[in-house]
Amino acid sequence: MSLNAYILISLLLFVIGFIGVLLRKNTLVIYMCLELMLLASTLALVAFSRFNGTLDGSVFVFFILTIAAAEVAVGLAIIVALFRKRHTVQVEELSALKN
Amino acid sequence: MVVNKNPVNGAMFLLLSLVGMAGLFVMLDAALLAFVLLLVYAGAVVALFLFIIMLLDTRPESLKPFKKLSILASTVGGALLLLGVYSLSHRVMLSSAAPVGPAPTLKNYAEQLFTTYLLPVQVVGFMLLIAMLGVIVLSKKFAPVEDAK
């Protein structure tokens, strides 16, 4: 596969995640879509670093994966705390900052 | 994932795309990353997502009320991104050659990780610790303020 194909796949995944973040209302699904976007950028990074013959991109991807895992844990804890307080995870009902 | 009513199905599709991504990583000679991806993401993160979905017991939502504004925004955003990559792949010549250089073996990888990137590795470890502490604090049940006095 050429570099173009990898970039196209990565872009497609990114767009799917992007659309999901904008359209969905369940916080958990939005979070999963964010993960998808992160993965897409990861794929682009690995592809570029491989086709450039360097290793730096892969090392960065390693860091990205680590931080993203930590972020998932924290984010899910926040969502659980939110659910405890407001008894909902739907974005449209969480409008305390609106006015 | 995006158009599925049930969040559990969404998590399953996320798992599917993760496995596909790991396959792509293997094709890019990054077997170690594929392994980490499968272990950390497919193993832990999706399980965590499923656990939280079950814990919160969210009912499947009706998908009907997509707001017009967000549909418009997502269409425009997606079109812009696609346009960008289209122009990139037609104007600028991305190298269509085969990958150059030696394949990133585990040895090269570890060498990079523990020489050039030693400080980031330590910072990342510290951040994991902070995240763990933060999650513990967040998921603790707080006593009411009156009792704390």
mmCIF file of C-alpha atoms in Angstrom:
data_model
loop_
_atom_site.group_PDB
_atom_site.id
_atom_site.type_symbol
_atom_site.label_atom_id
_atom_site.label_comp_id
_atom_site.label_asym_id
_atom_site.label_seq_id
_atom_site.Cartn_x
_atom_site.Cartn_y
_atom_site.Cartn_z
ATOM 1 C CA MET A 1 0.000 0.000 0.000
ATOM 2 C CA SER A 2 1.185 3.489 -0.764
ATOM 3 C CA LEU A 3 1.377 6.342 1.655
ATOM 4 C CA ASN A 4 -1.679 7.899 0.035
ATOM 5 C CA ALA A 5 -3.825 4.914 0.889
ATOM 6 C CA TYR A 6 -2.819 5.068 4.536
ATOM 7 C CA ILE A 7 -3.517 8.776 4.716
ATOM 8 C CA LEU A 8 -6.890 8.241 3.081
ATOM 9 C CA ILE A 9 -7.850 5.557 5.598
ATOM 10 C CA SER A 10 -6.708 7.760 8.436
ATOM 11 C CA LEU A 11 -8.696 10.669 7.080
ATOM 12 C CA LEU A 12 -11.802 8.547 6.673
ATOM 13 C CA LEU A 13 -11.597 7.368 10.262
ATOM 14 C CA PHE A 14 -11.030 10.919 11.421
ATOM 15 C CA VAL A 15 -14.085 12.164 9.535
ATOM 16 C CA ILE A 16 -16.236 9.368 10.956
ATOM 17 C CA GLY A 17 -15.124 10.256 14.467
ATOM 18 C CA PHE A 18 -15.626 13.960 13.790
ATOM 19 C CA ILE A 19 -19.165 13.457 12.537
ATOM 20 C CA GLY A 20 -19.890 11.272 15.546
ATOM 21 C CA VAL A 21 -18.644 13.909 17.964
ATOM 22 C CA LEU A 22 -20.837 16.515 16.341
ATOM 23 C CA LEU A 23 -23.982 14.455 15.880
ATOM 24 C CA ARG A 24 -24.313 12.165 18.859
ATOM 25 C CA LYS A 25 -25.752 13.207 22.193
ATOM 26 C CA ASN A 26 -24.642 10.414 24.463
ATOM 27 C CA THR A 27 -21.453 11.453 26.224
ATOM 28 C CA LEU A 28 -20.041 7.953 26.122
ATOM 29 C CA VAL A 29 -20.500 7.653 22.375
ATOM 30 C CA ILE A 30 -18.925 11.073 21.904
ATOM 31 C CA TYR A 31 -15.979 9.847 23.921
ATOM 32 C CA MET A 32 -15.610 6.753 21.774
ATOM 33 C CA CYS A 33 -15.664 8.931 18.679
ATOM 34 C CA LEU A 34 -12.886 11.045 20.186
ATOM 35 C CA GLU A 35 -10.878 7.862 20.596
ATOM 36 C CA LEU A 36 -11.492 7.081 16.948
ATOM 37 C CA MET A 37 -10.114 10.475 15.935
ATOM 38 C CA LEU A 38 -7.033 9.898 18.063
ATOM 39 C CA LEU A 39 -6.508 6.540 16.410
ATOM 40 C CA ALA A 40 -6.787 8.081 12.973
ATOM 41 C CA SER A 41 -4.070 10.611 13.736
ATOM 42 C CA THR A 42 -1.983 7.794 15.183
ATOM 43 C CA LEU A 43 -2.242 5.846 11.964
ATOM 44 C CA ALA A 44 -1.134 8.861 9.957
ATOM 45 C CA LEU A 45 1.836 9.355 12.258
ATOM 46 C CA VAL A 46 2.958 5.742 11.975
ATOM 47 C CA ALA A 47 2.567 5.763 8.210
ATOM 48 C CA PHE A 48 4.582 8.966 7.795
ATOM 49 C CA SER A 49 7.343 7.801 10.084
ATOM 50 C CA ARG A 50 7.575 4.441 8.340
ATOM 51 C CA PHE A 51 7.721 5.951 4.884
ATOM 52 C CA ASN A 52 10.352 8.427 6.028
ATOM 53 C CA GLY A 53 12.499 5.680 7.447
ATOM 54 C CA THR A 54 12.619 7.154 10.930
ATOM 55 C CA LEU A 55 11.441 5.824 14.230
ATOM 56 C CA ASP A 56 10.398 9.039 15.922
ATOM 57 C CA GLY A 57 6.781 8.874 14.790
ATOM 58 C CA SER A 58 6.344 5.412 16.225
ATOM 59 C CA VAL A 59 7.819 6.539 19.527
ATOM 60 C CA PHE A 60 5.410 9.451 19.592
ATOM 61 C CA VAL A 61 2.566 7.071 18.899
ATOM 62 C CA PHE A 62 3.659 5.088 21.908
ATOM 63 C CA PHE A 63 3.368 8.203 24.056
ATOM 64 C CA ILE A 64 0.039 9.090 22.483
ATOM 65 C CA LEU A 65 -1.348 5.667 23.330
ATOM 66 C CA THR A 66 -0.192 5.953 26.927
ATOM 67 C CA ILE A 67 -1.623 9.408 27.465
ATOM 68 C CA ALA A 68 -4.864 8.475 25.711
ATOM 69 C CA ALA A 69 -5.324 5.472 27.973
ATOM 70 C CA ALA A 70 -4.842 7.645 31.048
ATOM 71 C CA GLU A 71 -7.202 10.201 29.586
ATOM 72 C CA VAL A 72 -9.874 7.582 29.000
ATOM 73 C CA ALA A 73 -9.706 6.531 32.630
ATOM 74 C CA VAL A 74 -10.000 10.106 33.879
ATOM 75 C CA GLY A 75 -12.741 10.998 31.426
ATOM 76 C CA LEU A 76 -14.847 7.992 32.276
ATOM 77 C CA ALA A 77 -14.459 8.773 35.974
ATOM 78 C CA ILE A 78 -15.665 12.301 35.259
ATOM 79 C CA ILE A 79 -18.640 10.939 33.328
ATOM 80 C CA VAL A 80 -19.521 8.623 36.196
ATOM 81 C CA ALA A 81 -19.300 11.508 38.672
ATOM 82 C CA LEU A 82 -21.498 13.583 36.375
ATOM 83 C CA PHE A 83 -24.019 10.783 36.145
ATOM 84 C CA ARG A 84 -24.120 10.532 39.915
ATOM 85 C CA LYS A 85 -24.852 14.218 40.218
ATOM 86 C CA ARG A 86 -27.234 14.781 37.307
ATOM 87 C CA HIS A 87 -28.566 11.289 36.526
ATOM 88 C CA THR A 88 -28.065 11.684 32.822
ATOM 89 C CA VAL A 89 -25.305 11.418 30.243
ATOM 90 C CA GLN A 90 -27.149 13.126 27.414
ATOM 91 C CA VAL A 91 -25.364 16.269 26.323
ATOM 92 C CA GLU A 92 -28.498 18.297 25.685
ATOM 93 C CA GLU A 93 -29.669 17.855 29.255
ATOM 94 C CA LEU A 94 -26.335 19.031 30.658
ATOM 95 C CA SER A 95 -26.816 22.705 29.947
ATOM 96 C CA ALA A 96 -25.945 24.271 33.271
ATOM 97 C CA LEU A 97 -23.533 26.712 31.627
ATOM 98 C CA LYS A 98 -25.987 27.867 29.015
ATOM 99 C CA ASN A 99 -27.153 31.090 30.624
ATOM 100 C CA MET B 1 -20.618 3.311 15.575
ATOM 101 C CA VAL B 2 -21.858 6.741 14.720
ATOM 102 C CA VAL B 3 -25.319 5.739 13.552
ATOM 103 C CA ASN B 4 -25.970 2.969 16.022
ATOM 104 C CA LYS B 5 -28.574 3.554 18.689
ATOM 105 C CA ASN B 6 -27.116 1.279 21.308
ATOM 106 C CA PRO B 7 -23.829 2.396 22.939
ATOM 107 C CA VAL B 8 -22.837 -1.236 23.434
ATOM 108 C CA ASN B 9 -22.924 -1.779 19.682
ATOM 109 C CA GLY B 10 -20.845 1.369 19.330
ATOM 110 C CA ALA B 11 -18.228 -0.067 21.665
ATOM 111 C CA MET B 12 -18.201 -3.284 19.659
ATOM 112 C CA PHE B 13 -17.614 -1.363 16.445
ATOM 113 C CA LEU B 14 -14.841 0.536 18.180
ATOM 114 C CA LEU B 15 -13.293 -2.824 19.000
ATOM 115 C CA LEU B 16 -13.613 -3.861 15.361
ATOM 116 C CA SER B 17 -11.913 -0.710 14.117
ATOM 117 C CA LEU B 18 -9.168 -1.145 16.706
ATOM 118 C CA VAL B 19 -8.411 -4.635 15.451
ATOM 119 C CA GLY B 20 -8.377 -3.354 11.883
ATOM 120 C CA MET B 21 -6.022 -0.580 12.934
ATOM 121 C CA ALA B 22 -3.715 -3.104 14.551
ATOM 122 C CA GLY B 23 -3.665 -4.991 11.246
ATOM 123 C CA LEU B 24 -2.680 -1.794 9.454
ATOM 124 C CA PHE B 25 0.101 -1.246 11.984
ATOM 125 C CA VAL B 26 1.419 -4.726 11.267
ATOM 126 C CA MET B 27 1.414 -3.894 7.575
ATOM 127 C CA LEU B 28 3.502 -0.840 8.432
ATOM 128 C CA ASP B 29 6.057 -3.040 10.229
ATOM 129 C CA ALA B 30 5.055 -1.603 13.593
ATOM 130 C CA ALA B 31 4.193 -4.903 15.203
ATOM 131 C CA LEU B 32 5.036 -3.648 18.666
ATOM 132 C CA LEU B 33 2.581 -0.783 18.343
ATOM 133 C CA ALA B 34 -0.074 -3.157 17.065
ATOM 134 C CA PHE B 35 0.515 -5.325 20.086
ATOM 135 C CA VAL B 36 0.283 -2.395 22.485
ATOM 136 C CA LEU B 37 -2.833 -1.190 20.717
ATOM 137 C CA LEU B 38 -4.513 -4.547 21.059
ATOM 138 C CA LEU B 39 -3.496 -4.985 24.679
ATOM 139 C CA VAL B 40 -4.208 -1.508 25.947
ATOM 140 C CA TYR B 41 -7.087 -0.412 23.778
ATOM 141 C CA ALA B 42 -8.895 -3.551 22.735
ATOM 142 C CA GLY B 43 -8.229 -5.184 26.058
ATOM 143 C CA ALA B 44 -8.541 -2.472 28.623
ATOM 144 C CA VAL B 45 -10.160 0.627 27.206
ATOM 145 C CA VAL B 46 -13.052 -1.051 25.414
ATOM 146 C CA ALA B 47 -13.678 -3.203 28.466
ATOM 147 C CA LEU B 48 -13.728 -0.031 30.552
ATOM 148 C CA PHE B 49 -16.159 1.571 28.137
ATOM 149 C CA LEU B 50 -18.427 -1.456 28.248
ATOM 150 C CA PHE B 51 -18.236 -1.494 32.020
ATOM 151 C CA ILE B 52 -19.208 2.151 32.274
ATOM 152 C CA ILE B 53 -22.024 1.705 29.755
ATOM 153 C CA MET B 54 -23.408 -1.155 31.810
ATOM 154 C CA LEU B 55 -22.900 0.782 35.039
ATOM 155 C CA LEU B 56 -24.714 3.861 33.848
ATOM 156 C CA ASP B 57 -27.466 1.781 32.268
ATOM 157 C CA THR B 58 -28.153 4.215 29.463
ATOM 158 C CA ARG B 59 -31.218 3.469 27.444
ATOM 159 C CA PRO B 60 -30.868 3.403 23.681
ATOM 160 C CA GLU B 61 -31.663 6.871 22.469
ATOM 161 C CA SER B 62 -33.779 7.745 19.508
ATOM 162 C CA LEU B 63 -31.565 8.940 16.711
ATOM 163 C CA LYS B 64 -34.153 11.137 15.091
ATOM 164 C CA PRO B 65 -33.371 14.546 16.574
ATOM 165 C CA PHE B 66 -30.137 15.414 14.867
ATOM 166 C CA LYS B 67 -29.937 19.157 14.951
ATOM 167 C CA LYS B 68 -29.830 20.844 11.575
ATOM 168 C CA LEU B 69 -26.889 22.963 12.647
ATOM 169 C CA SER B 70 -24.761 19.993 13.664
ATOM 170 C CA ILE B 71 -25.606 18.120 10.459
ATOM 171 C CA LEU B 72 -24.538 21.177 8.494
ATOM 172 C CA ALA B 73 -21.370 21.561 10.560
ATOM 173 C CA SER B 74 -20.362 17.938 10.187
ATOM 174 C CA THR B 75 -20.999 17.987 6.446
ATOM 175 C CA VAL B 76 -18.959 21.136 5.975
ATOM 176 C CA GLY B 77 -16.170 19.895 8.216
ATOM 177 C CA GLY B 78 -15.953 16.515 6.546
ATOM 178 C CA ALA B 79 -16.029 18.077 3.092
ATOM 179 C CA LEU B 80 -13.244 20.475 4.019
ATOM 180 C CA LEU B 81 -11.061 17.680 5.335
ATOM 181 C CA LEU B 82 -11.673 15.545 2.254
ATOM 182 C CA LEU B 83 -10.949 18.526 0.018
ATOM 183 C CA GLY B 84 -7.699 19.165 1.845
ATOM 184 C CA VAL B 85 -6.462 15.645 1.387
ATOM 185 C CA TYR B 86 -7.633 15.577 -2.235
ATOM 186 C CA SER B 87 -5.675 18.691 -3.069
ATOM 187 C CA LEU B 88 -2.722 17.413 -1.078
ATOM 188 C CA SER B 89 -2.606 14.147 -2.950
ATOM 189 C CA HIS B 90 -2.984 15.830 -6.346
ATOM 190 C CA ARG B 91 -0.790 18.892 -6.054
ATOM 191 C CA VAL B 92 1.948 17.793 -3.724
ATOM 192 C CA MET B 93 3.618 14.557 -4.613
ATOM 193 C CA LEU B 94 3.515 12.349 -1.589
ATOM 194 C CA SER B 95 6.207 9.785 -1.991
ATOM 195 C CA SER B 96 4.609 6.758 -3.537
ATOM 196 C CA ALA B 97 7.791 4.768 -3.130
ATOM 197 C CA ALA B 98 8.157 1.800 -0.860
ATOM 198 C CA PRO B 99 9.120 2.419 2.768
ATOM 199 C CA VAL B 100 12.757 3.249 3.212
ATOM 200 C CA GLY B 101 15.178 2.350 5.922
ATOM 201 C CA PRO B 102 15.348 -0.630 8.188
ATOM 202 C CA ALA B 103 12.184 -1.936 9.752
ATOM 203 C CA PRO B 104 11.684 -0.635 13.293
ATOM 204 C CA THR B 105 12.581 -3.655 15.304
ATOM 205 C CA LEU B 106 12.037 -3.969 18.991
ATOM 206 C CA LYS B 107 15.714 -3.336 19.642
ATOM 207 C CA ASN B 108 15.824 -0.053 17.732
ATOM 208 C CA TYR B 109 12.638 0.929 19.390
ATOM 209 C CA ALA B 110 13.791 0.282 22.925
ATOM 210 C CA GLU B 111 17.051 2.041 22.205
ATOM 211 C CA GLN B 112 15.225 5.161 21.070
ATOM 212 C CA LEU B 113 12.839 4.984 23.986
ATOM 213 C CA PHE B 114 15.506 4.735 26.633
ATOM 214 C CA THR B 115 18.133 7.060 25.205
ATOM 215 C CA THR B 116 16.670 9.898 23.166
ATOM 216 C CA TYR B 117 13.257 9.862 24.762
ATOM 217 C CA LEU B 118 14.135 8.982 28.323
ATOM 218 C CA LEU B 119 12.731 12.146 29.844
ATOM 219 C CA PRO B 120 9.355 11.860 28.065
ATOM 220 C CA VAL B 121 9.079 8.272 29.213
ATOM 221 C CA GLN B 122 9.498 9.370 32.792
ATOM 222 C CA VAL B 123 7.070 12.234 32.354
ATOM 223 C CA VAL B 124 4.522 9.831 30.888
ATOM 224 C CA GLY B 125 4.941 7.508 33.828
ATOM 225 C CA PHE B 126 4.390 10.404 36.178
ATOM 226 C CA MET B 127 1.283 11.417 34.264
ATOM 227 C CA LEU B 128 -0.092 7.908 34.565
ATOM 228 C CA LEU B 129 0.401 8.144 38.297
ATOM 229 C CA ILE B 130 -1.367 11.496 38.405
ATOM 230 C CA ALA B 131 -4.233 10.105 36.317
ATOM 231 C CA MET B 132 -4.589 7.170 38.665
ATOM 232 C CA LEU B 133 -4.730 9.444 41.699
ATOM 233 C CA GLY B 134 -7.192 11.707 39.937
ATOM 234 C CA VAL B 135 -9.495 8.835 39.120
ATOM 235 C CA ILE B 136 -9.395 7.660 42.718
ATOM 236 C CA VAL B 137 -10.265 11.127 43.957
ATOM 237 C CA LEU B 138 -13.002 11.559 41.363
ATOM 238 C CA SER B 139 -14.713 8.275 42.043
ATOM 239 C CA LYS B 140 -14.654 8.680 45.784
ATOM 240 C CA LYS B 141 -17.942 9.462 47.399
ATOM 241 C CA PHE B 142 -17.608 12.851 48.986
ATOM 242 C CA ALA B 143 -19.113 13.509 52.351
ATOM 243 C CA PRO B 144 -21.606 16.354 52.409
ATOM 244 C CA VAL B 145 -20.094 19.715 53.192
ATOM 245 C CA GLU B 146 -21.808 20.011 56.565
ATOM 246 C CA ASP B 147 -20.116 16.861 57.778
ATOM 247 C CA ALA B 148 -16.734 18.012 56.643
ATOM 248 C CA LYS B 149 -16.723 20.926 59.032
#
